[in-house]
Each structure stands twice: as structure tokens, then as C-alpha cells.
N, CA, C and O atoms as a MOPAC input file, in Angstrom:
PM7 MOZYME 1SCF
protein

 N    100.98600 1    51.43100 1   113.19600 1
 C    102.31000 1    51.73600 1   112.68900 1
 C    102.74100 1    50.64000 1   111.71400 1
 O    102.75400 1    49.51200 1   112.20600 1
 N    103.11400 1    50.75100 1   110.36900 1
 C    103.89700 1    50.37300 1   109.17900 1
 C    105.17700 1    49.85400 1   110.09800 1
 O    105.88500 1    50.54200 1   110.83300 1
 N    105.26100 1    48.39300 1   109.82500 1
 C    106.61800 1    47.51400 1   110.03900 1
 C    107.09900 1    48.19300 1   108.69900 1
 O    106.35300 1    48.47900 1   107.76300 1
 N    108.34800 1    48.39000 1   108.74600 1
 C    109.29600 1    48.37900 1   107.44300 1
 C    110.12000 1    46.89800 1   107.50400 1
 O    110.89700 1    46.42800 1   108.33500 1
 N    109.51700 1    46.33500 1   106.08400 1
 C    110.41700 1    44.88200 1   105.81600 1
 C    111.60800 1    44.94900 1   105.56600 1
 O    112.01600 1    45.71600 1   104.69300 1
 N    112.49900 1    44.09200 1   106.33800 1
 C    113.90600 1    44.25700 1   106.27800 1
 C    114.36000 1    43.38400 1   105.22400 1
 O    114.24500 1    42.16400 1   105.10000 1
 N    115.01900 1    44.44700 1   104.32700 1
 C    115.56900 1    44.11500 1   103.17800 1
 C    117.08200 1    43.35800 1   102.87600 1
 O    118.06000 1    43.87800 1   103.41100 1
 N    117.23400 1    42.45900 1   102.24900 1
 C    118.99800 1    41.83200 1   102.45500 1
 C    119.40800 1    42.13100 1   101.15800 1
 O    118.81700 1    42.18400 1   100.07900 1
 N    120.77900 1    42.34700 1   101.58200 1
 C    121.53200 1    42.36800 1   100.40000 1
 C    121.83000 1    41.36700 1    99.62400 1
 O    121.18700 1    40.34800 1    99.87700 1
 N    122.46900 1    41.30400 1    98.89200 1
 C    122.98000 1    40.32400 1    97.88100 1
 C    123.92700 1    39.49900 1    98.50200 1
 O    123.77400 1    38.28200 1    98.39600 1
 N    124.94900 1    39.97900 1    99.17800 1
 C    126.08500 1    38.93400 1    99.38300 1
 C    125.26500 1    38.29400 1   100.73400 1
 O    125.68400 1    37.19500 1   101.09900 1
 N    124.21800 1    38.83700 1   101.45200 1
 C    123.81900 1    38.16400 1   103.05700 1
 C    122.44600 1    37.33200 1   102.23400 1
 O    122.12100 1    36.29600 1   102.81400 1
 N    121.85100 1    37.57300 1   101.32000 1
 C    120.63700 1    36.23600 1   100.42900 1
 C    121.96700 1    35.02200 1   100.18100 1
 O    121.71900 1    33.82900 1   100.35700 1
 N    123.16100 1    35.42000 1    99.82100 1
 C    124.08700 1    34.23600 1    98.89000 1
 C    124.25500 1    33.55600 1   100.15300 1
 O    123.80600 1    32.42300 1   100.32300 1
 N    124.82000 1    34.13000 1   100.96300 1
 C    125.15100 1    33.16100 1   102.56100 1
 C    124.32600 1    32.69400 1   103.47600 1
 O    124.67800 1    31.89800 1   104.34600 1
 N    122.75400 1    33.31500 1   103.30700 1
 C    121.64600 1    32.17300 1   103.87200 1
 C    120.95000 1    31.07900 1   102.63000 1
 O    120.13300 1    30.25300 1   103.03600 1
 N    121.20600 1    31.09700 1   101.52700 1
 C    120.32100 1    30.54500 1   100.90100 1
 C    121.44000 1    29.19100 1   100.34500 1
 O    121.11400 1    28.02000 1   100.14800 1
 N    122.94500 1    29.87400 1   100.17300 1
 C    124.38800 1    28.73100 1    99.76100 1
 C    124.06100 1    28.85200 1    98.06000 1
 O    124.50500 1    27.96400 1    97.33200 1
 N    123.39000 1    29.81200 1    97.55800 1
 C    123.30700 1    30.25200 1    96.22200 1
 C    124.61600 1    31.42100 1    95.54600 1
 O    124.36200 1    32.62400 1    95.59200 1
 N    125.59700 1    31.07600 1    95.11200 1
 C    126.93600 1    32.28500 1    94.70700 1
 C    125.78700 1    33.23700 1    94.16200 1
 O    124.83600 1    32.96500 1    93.43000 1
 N    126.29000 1    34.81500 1    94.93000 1
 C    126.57700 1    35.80200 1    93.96100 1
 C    125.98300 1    35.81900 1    92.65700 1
 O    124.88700 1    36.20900 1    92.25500 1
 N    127.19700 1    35.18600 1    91.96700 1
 C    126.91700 1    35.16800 1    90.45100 1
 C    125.51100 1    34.51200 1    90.09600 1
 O    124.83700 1    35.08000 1    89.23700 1
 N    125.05000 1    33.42400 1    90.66100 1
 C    123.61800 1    32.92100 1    90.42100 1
 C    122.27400 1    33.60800 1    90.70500 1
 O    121.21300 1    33.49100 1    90.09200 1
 N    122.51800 1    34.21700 1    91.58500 1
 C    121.41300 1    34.92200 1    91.94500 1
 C    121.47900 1    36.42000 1    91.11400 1
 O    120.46100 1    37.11000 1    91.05700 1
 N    122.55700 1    36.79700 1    90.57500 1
 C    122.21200 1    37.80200 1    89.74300 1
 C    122.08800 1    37.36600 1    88.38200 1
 O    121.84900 1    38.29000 1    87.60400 1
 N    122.19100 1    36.10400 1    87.81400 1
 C    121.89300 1    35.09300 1    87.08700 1
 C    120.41200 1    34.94700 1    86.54200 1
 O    119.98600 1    35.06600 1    85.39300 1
 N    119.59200 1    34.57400 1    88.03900 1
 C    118.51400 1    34.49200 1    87.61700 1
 C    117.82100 1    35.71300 1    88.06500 1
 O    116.72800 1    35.65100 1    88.62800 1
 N    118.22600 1    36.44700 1    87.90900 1
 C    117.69700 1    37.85200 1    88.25200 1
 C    117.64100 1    38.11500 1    86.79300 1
 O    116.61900 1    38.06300 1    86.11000 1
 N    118.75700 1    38.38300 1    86.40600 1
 C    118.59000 1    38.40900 1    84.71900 1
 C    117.54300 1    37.60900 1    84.45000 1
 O    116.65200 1    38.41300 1    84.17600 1
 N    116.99800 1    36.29100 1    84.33700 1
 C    116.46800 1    35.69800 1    83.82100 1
 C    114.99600 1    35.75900 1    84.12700 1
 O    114.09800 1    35.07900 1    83.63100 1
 N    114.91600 1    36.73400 1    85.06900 1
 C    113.09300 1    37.02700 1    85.61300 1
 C    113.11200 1    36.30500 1    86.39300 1
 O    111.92300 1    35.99000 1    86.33000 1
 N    113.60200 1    35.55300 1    87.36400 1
 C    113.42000 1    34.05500 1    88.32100 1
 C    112.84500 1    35.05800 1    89.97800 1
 O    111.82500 1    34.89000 1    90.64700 1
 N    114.25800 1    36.29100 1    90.22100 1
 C    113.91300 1    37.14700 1    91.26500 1
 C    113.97300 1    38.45200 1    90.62600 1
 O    114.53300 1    38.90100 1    89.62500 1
 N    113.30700 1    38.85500 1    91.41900 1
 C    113.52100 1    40.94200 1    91.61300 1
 C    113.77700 1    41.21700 1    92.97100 1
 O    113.21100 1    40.93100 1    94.02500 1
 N    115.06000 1    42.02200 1    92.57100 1
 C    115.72500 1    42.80300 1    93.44100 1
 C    114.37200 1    43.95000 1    93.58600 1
 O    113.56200 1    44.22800 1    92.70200 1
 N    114.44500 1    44.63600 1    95.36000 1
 C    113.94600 1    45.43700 1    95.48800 1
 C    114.39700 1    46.61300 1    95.40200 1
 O    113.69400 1    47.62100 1    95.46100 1
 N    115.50300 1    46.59500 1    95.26800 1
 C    115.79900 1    48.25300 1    95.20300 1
 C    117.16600 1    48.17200 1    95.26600 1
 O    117.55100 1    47.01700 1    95.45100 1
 N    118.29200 1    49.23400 1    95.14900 1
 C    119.63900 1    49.13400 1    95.68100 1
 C    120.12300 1    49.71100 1    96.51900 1
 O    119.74200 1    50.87200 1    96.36900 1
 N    120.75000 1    49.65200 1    97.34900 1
 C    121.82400 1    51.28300 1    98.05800 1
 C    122.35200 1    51.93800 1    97.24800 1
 O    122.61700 1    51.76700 1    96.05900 1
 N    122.61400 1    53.30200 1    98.46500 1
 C    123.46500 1    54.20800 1    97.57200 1
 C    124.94700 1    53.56600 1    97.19800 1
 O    125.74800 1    54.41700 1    96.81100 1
 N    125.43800 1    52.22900 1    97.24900 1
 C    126.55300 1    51.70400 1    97.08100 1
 C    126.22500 1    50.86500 1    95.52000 1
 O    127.13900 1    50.39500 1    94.84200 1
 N    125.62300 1    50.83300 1    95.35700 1
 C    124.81100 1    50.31700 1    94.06900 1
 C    124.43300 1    48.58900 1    94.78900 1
 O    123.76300 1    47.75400 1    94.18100 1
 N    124.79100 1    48.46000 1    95.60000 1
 C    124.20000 1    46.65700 1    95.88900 1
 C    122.64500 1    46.33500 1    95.75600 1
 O    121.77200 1    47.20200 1    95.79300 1
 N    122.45100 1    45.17600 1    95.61900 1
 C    121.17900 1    44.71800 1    95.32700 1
 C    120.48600 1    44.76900 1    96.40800 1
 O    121.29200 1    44.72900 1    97.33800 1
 N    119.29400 1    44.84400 1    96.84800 1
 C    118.59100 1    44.66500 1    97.76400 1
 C    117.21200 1    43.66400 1    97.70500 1
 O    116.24300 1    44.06800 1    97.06200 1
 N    117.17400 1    42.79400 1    98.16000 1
 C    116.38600 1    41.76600 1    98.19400 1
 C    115.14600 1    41.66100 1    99.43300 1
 O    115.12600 1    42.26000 1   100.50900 1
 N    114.55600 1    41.09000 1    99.10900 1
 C    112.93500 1    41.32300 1   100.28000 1
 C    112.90900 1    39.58500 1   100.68900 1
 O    113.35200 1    38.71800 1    99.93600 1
 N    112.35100 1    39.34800 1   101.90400 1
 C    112.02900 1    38.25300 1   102.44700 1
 C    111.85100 1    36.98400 1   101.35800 1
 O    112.60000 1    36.01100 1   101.26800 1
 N    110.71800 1    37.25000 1   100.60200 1
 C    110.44200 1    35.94400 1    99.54300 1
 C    111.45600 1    35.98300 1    98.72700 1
 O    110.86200 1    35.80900 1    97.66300 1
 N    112.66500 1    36.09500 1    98.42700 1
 C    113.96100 1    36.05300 1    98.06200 1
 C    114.23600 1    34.47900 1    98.08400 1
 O    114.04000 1    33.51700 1    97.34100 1
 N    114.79800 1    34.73900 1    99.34200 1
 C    114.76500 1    33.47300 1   100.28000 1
 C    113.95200 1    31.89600 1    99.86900 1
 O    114.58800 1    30.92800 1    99.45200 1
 N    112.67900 1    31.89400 1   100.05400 1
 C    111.35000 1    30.60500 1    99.86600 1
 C    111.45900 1    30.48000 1    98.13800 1
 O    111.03300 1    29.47900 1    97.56200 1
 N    112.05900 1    31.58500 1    97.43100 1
 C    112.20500 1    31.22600 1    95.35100 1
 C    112.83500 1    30.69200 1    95.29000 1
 O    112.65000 1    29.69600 1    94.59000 1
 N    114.44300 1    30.91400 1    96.12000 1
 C    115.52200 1    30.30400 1    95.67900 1
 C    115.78900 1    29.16400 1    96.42900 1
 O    116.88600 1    28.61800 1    96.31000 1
 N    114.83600 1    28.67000 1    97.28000 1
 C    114.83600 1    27.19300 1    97.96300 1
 C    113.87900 1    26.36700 1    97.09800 1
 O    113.98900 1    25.16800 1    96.84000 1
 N    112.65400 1    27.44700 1    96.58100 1
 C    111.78500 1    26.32500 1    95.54700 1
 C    112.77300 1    26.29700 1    94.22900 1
 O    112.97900 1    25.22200 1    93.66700 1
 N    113.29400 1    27.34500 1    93.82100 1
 C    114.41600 1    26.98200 1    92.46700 1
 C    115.07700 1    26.11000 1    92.75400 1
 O    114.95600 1    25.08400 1    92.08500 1
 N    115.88800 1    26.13300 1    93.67700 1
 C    116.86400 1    24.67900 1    93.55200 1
 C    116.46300 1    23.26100 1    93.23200 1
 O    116.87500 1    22.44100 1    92.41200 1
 N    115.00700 1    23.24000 1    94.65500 1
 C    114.07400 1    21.88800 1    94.61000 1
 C    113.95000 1    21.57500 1    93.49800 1
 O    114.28800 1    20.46000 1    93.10000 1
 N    113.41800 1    22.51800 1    92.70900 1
 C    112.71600 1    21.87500 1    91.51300 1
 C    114.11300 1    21.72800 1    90.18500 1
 O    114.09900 1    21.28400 1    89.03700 1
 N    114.87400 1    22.15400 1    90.78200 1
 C    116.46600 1    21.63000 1    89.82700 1
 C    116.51000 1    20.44500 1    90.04300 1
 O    116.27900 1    19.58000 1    89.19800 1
 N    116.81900 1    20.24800 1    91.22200 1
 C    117.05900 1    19.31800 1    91.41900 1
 C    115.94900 1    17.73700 1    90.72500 1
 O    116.29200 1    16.61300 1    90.35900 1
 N    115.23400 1    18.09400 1    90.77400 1
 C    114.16000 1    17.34400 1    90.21000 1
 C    113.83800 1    17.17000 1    88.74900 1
 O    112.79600 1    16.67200 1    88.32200 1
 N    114.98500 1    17.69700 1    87.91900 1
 C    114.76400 1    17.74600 1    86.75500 1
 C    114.35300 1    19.16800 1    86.39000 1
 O    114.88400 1    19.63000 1    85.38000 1
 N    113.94500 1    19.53100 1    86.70600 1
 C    112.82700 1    21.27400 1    85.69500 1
 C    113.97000 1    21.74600 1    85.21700 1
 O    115.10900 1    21.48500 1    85.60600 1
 N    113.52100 1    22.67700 1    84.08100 1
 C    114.46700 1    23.61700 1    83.58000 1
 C    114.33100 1    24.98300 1    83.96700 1
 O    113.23900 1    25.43500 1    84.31100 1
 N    115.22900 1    25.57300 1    83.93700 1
 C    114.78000 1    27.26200 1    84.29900 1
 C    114.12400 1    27.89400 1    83.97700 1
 O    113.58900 1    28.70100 1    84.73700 1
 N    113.81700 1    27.80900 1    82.48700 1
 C    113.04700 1    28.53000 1    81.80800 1
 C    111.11700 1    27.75500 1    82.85300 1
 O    110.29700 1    28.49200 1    83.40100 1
 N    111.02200 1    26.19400 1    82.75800 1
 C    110.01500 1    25.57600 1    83.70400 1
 C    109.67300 1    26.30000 1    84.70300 1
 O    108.52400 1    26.72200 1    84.83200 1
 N    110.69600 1    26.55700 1    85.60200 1
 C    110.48500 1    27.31700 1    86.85900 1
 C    110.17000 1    28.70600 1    86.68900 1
 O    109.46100 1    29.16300 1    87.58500 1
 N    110.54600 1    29.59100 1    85.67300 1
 C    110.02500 1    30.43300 1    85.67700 1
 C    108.62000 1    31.13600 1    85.04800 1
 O    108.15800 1    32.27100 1    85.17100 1
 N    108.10500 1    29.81200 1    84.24200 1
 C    106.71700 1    29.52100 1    84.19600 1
 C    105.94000 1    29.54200 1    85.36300 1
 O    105.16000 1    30.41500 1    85.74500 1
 N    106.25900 1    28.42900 1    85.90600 1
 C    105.50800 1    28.62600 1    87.30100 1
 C    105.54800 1    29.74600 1    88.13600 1
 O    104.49900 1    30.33200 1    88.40500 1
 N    106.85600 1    30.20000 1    88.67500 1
 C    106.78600 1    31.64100 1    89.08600 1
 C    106.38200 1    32.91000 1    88.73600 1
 O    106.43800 1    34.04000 1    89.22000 1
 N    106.00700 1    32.43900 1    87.86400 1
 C    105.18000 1    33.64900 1    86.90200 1
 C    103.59800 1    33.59800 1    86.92100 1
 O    102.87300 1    34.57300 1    86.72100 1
 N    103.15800 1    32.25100 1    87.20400 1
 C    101.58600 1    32.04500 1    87.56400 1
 C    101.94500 1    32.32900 1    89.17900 1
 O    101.38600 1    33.23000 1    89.80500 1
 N    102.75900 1    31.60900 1    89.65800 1
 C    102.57400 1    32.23500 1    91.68600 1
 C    102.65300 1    33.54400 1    91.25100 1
 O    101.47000 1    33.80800 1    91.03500 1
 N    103.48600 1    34.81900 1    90.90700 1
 C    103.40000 1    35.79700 1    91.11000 1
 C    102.13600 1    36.45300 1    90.59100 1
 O    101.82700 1    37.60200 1    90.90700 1
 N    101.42100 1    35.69500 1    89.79100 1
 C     99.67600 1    36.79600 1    89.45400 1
 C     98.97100 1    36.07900 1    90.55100 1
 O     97.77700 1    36.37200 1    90.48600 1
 N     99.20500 1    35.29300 1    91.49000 1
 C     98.50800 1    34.83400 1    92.63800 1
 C     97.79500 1    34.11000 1    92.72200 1
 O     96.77600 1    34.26300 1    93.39500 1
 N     98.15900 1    32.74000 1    91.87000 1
 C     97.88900 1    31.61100 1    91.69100 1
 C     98.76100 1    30.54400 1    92.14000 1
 O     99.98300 1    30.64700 1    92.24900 1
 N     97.95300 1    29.33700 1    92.43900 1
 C     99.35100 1    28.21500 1    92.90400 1
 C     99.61400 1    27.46300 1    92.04700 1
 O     98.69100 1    26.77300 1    91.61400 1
 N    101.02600 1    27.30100 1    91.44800 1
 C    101.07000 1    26.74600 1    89.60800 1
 C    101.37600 1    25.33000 1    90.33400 1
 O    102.57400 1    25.05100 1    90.39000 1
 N    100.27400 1    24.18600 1    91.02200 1
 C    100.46300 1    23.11800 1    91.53800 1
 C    100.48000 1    22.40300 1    90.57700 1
 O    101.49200 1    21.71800 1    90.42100 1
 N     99.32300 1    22.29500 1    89.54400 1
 C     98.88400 1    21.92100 1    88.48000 1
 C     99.83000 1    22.00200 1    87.28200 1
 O     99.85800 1    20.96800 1    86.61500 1
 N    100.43600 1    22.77600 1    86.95500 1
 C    101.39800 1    23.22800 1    85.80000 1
 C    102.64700 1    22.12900 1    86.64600 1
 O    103.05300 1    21.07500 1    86.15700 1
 N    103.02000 1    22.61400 1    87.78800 1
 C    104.27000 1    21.43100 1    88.42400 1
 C    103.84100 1    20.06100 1    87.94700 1
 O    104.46000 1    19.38500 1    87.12600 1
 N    102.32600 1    19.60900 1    88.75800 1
 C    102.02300 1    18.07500 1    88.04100 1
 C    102.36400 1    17.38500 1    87.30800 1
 O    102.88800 1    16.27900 1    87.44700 1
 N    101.94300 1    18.31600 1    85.85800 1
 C    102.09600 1    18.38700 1    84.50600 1
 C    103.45200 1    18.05800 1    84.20700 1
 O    103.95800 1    16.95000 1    84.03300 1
 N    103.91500 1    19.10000 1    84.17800 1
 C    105.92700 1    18.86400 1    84.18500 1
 C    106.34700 1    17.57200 1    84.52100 1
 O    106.92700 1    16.74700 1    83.81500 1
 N    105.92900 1    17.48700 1    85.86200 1
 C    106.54100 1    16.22700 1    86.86900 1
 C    105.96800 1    14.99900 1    86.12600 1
 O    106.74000 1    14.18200 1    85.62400 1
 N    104.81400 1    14.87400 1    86.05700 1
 C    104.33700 1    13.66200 1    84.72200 1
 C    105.31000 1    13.01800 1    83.47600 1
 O    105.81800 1    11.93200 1    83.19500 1
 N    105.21500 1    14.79900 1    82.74900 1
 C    106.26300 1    14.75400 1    81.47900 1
 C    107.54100 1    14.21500 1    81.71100 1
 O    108.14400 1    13.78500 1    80.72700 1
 N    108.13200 1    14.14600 1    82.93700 1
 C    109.38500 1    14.16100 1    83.23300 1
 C    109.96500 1    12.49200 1    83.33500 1
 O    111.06500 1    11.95900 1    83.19100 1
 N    108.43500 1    11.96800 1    83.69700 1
 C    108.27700 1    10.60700 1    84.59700 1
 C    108.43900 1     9.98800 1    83.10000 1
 O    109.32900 1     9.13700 1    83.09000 1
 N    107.94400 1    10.14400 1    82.08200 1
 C    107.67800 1     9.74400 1    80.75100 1
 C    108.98100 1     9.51500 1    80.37900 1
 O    109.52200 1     8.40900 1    80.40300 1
 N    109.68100 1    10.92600 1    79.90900 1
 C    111.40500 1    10.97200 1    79.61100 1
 C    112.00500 1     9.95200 1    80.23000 1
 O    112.50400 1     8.96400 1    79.69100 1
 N    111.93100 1    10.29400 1    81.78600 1
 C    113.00400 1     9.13200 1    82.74400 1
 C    112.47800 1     7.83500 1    82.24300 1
 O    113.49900 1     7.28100 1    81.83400 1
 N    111.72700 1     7.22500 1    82.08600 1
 C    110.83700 1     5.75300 1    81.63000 1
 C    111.80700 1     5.40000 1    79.88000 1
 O    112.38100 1     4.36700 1    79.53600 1
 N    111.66700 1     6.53400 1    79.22800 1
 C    112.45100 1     6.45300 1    78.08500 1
 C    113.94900 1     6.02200 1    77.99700 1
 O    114.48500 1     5.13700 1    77.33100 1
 N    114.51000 1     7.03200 1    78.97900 1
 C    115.61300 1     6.98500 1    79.19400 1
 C    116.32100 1     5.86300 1    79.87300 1
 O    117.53300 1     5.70200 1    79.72700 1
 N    115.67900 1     5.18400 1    80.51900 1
 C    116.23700 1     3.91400 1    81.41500 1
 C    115.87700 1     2.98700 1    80.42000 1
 O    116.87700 1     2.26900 1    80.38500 1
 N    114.94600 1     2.46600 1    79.43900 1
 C    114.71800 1     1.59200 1    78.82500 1
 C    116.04500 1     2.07600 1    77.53900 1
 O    116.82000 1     1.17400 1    77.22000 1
 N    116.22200 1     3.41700 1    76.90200 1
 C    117.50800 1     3.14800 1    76.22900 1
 C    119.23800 1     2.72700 1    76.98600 1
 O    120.28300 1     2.21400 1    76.58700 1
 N    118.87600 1     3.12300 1    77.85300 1
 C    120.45800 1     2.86000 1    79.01700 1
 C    120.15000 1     1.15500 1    79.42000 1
 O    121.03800 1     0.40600 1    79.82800 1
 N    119.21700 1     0.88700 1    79.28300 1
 C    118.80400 1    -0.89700 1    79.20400 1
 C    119.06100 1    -1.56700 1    77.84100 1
 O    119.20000 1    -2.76800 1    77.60600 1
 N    119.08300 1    -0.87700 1    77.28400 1
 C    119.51100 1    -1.48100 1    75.15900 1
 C    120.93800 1    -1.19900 1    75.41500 1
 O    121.74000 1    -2.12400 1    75.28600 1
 N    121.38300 1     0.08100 1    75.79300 1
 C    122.97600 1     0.17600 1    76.00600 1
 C    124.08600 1    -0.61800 1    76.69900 1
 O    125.26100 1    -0.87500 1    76.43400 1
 N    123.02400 1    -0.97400 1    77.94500 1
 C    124.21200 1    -1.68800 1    78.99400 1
 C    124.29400 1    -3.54000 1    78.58200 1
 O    125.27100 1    -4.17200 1    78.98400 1
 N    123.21800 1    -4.22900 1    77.79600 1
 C    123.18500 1    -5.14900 1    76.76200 1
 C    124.08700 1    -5.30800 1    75.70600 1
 O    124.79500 1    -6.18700 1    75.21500 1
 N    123.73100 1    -3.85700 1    75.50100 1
 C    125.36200 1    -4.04300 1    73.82400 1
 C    126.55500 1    -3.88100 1    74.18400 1
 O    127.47800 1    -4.16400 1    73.42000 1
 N    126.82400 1    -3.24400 1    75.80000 1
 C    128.37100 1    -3.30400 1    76.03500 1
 C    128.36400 1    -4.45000 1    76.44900 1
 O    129.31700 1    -5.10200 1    76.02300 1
 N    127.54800 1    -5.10100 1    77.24600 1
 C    127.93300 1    -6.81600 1    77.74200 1
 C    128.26700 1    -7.57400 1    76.77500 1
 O    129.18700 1    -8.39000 1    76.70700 1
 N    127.20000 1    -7.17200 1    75.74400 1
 C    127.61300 1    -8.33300 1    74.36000 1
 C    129.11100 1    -8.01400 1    74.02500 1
 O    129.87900 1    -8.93000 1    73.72900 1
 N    129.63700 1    -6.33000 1    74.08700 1
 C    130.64700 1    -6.31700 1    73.42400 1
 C    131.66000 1    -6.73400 1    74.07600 1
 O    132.48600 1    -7.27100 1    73.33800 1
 N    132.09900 1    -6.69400 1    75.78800 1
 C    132.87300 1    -7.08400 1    76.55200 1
 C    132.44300 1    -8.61200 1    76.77800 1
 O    133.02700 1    -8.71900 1    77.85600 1
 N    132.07500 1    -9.42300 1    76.65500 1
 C    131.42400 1   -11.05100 1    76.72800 1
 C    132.71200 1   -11.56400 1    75.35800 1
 O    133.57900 1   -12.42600 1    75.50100 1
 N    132.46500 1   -10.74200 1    74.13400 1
 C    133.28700 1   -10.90000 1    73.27400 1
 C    134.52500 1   -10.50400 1    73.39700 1
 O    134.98000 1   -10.50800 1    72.25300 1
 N    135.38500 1   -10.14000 1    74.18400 1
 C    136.56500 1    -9.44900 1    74.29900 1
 C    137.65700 1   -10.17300 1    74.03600 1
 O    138.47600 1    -9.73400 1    73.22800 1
 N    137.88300 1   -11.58600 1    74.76600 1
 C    138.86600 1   -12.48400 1    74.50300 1
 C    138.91900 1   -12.95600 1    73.12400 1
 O    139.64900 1   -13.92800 1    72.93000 1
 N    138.11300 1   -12.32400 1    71.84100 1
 C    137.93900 1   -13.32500 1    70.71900 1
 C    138.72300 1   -12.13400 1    69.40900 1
 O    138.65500 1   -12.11000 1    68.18000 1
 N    139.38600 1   -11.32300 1    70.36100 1
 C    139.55900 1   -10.32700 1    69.15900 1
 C    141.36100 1   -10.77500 1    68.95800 1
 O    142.12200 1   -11.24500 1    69.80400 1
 N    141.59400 1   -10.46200 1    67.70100 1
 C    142.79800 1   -10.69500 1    67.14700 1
 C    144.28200 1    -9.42400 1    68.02700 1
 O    144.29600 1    -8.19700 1    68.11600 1
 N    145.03000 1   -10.19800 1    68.37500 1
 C    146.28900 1    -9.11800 1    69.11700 1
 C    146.33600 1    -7.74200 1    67.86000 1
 O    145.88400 1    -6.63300 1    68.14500 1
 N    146.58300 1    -7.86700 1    67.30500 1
 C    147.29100 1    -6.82600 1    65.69400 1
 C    146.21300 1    -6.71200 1    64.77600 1
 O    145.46300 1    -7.56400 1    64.30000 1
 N    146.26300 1    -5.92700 1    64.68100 1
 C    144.84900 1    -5.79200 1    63.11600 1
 C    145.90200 1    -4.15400 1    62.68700 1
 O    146.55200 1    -3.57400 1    63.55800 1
 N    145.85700 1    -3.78800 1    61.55800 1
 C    146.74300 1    -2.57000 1    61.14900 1
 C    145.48400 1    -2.25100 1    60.34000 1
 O    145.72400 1    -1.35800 1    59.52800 1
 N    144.33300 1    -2.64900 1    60.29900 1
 C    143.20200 1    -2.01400 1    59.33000 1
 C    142.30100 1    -1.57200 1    60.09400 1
 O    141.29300 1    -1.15000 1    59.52800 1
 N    142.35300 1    -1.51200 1    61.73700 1
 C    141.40400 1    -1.63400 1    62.55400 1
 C    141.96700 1    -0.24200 1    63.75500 1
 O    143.11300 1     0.20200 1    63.68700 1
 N    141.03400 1     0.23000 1    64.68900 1
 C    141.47700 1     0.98600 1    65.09300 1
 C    141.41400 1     0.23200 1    66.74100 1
 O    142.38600 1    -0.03200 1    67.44900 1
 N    139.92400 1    -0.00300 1    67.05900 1
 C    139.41300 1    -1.02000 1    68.10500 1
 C    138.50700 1    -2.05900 1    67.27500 1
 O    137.45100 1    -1.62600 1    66.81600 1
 N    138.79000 1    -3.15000 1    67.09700 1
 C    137.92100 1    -4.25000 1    66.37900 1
 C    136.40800 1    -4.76100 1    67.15700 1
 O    135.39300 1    -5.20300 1    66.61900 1
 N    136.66000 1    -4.54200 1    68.44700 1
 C    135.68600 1    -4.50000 1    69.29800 1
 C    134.65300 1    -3.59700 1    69.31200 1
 O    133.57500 1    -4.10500 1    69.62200 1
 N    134.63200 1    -2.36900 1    69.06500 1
 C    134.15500 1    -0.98000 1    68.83100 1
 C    133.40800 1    -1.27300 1    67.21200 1
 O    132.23900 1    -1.01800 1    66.92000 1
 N    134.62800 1    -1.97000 1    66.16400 1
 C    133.92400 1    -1.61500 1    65.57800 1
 C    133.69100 1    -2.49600 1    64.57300 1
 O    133.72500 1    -2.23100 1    63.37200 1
 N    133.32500 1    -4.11800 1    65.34500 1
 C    132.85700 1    -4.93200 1    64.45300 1
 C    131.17200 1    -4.87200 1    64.99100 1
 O    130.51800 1    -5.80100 1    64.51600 1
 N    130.46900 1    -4.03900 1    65.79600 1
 C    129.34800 1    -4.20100 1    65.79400 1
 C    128.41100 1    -3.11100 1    65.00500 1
 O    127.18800 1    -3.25200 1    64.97900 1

């Protein structure tokens, strides 16, 4: 005997997963999930792996990826492959950016010290100036 998989709706996926409504028909638009089918009420109907996408979508938000990223990968899991390798990749690229990014926020937090170190040396009144601090560097 055929189990029939029990299907969830839309508003009972939003209240186990803490994903609104609006997001999950969000990335539904965006190819991320497929709805399985609807009721005769027109609601969405969703299948078990619903659930395990939109816990790996968040993860990998959280981690930097972009949506469009994630749905790369979900697009190699769904031909039935494990996109471990493609994640790697990403996660590498990502490590690169962040490395970039902290060494410019390291040039930045230098030029505000220099500029606040200088603070006591600026003139009360300037009428040609808007912030002299701002913008004698």
C-alpha cells in the first residue's frame, strides 16, 4: 500500500520553518521552491522537502550567498547531485571578499583616527567651510 505524503500548506510551512508568507512565495517566484499543488481554496500546497530548502536557504544567507547562489546549487541537488563542491567554491570566493573587506575597513578606521586625533586643532568659525575636519583631508 502507497503512503500518501502529507502535504502543508503555506501558512503551516511559514509557522514551522519562522519564514513569512510573503517569502516563501518570494522564492517560489524565484525557482528556490515548488509548490505541489493547491486546494480547491487556491492555497499553496507544499511537500516535506519544503521544510530541509528553506532551513538550507536561510543557512547559507546567513553565510553570505546570494539567492540567485543558492539557487544554483539547488538546481544541481535537484538533478541529483550534491552541489558540495560548487558551495566550496562560493565559500572560498567569499573568504577572499571578507579578507578584502576587513583590510579596506582597516585603511578606514586609520583615517577616522587620524581625523578625530586632529579634532582639537580645528578653528571655532570658518564661513568657507562646511566641516573643516571632513574636509581638509
Amino acid at each position: 500500500m502507497l503512503v500518501q505524503e502529507q502535504l502543508k500548506q503555506i501558512g503551516t510551512v511559514a509557522k514551522e520553518s519562522g519564514v513569512p508568507i510573503k517569502t516563501i512565495r518570494y522564492y517560489e517566484e524565484l525557482g528556490l521552491l515548488k509548490a505541489s499543488g493547491r486546494t480547491e481554496g487556491g492555497f499553496r500546497l507544499f511537500d516535506s522537502d519544503t521544510l530541509s530548502r528553506l532551513n538550507f536557504i536561510k543557512r547559507a544567507q546567513s553565510l553570505g550567498l546570494t539567492l540567485l547562489e543558492i539557487k544554483e546549487f539547488l538546481n544541481v541537488h535537484d538533478q541529483g547531485e550534491l552541489p558540495c563542491e560548487h558551495v566550496k567554491a562560493k565559500l572560498q570566493d567569499k573568504l577572499v571578499i571578507i579578507d578584502e573587506q576587513i583590510q579596506q575597513l582597516l585603511i578606514l578606521k586609520l583615517e577616522l583616527e587620524g581625523l578625530l586625533s586632529g579634532w582639537e586643532t580645528i578653528p571655532e568659525s570658518s564661513e568657507q567651510t562646511i566641516c573643516p575636519i571632513i574636509e581638509r583631508a
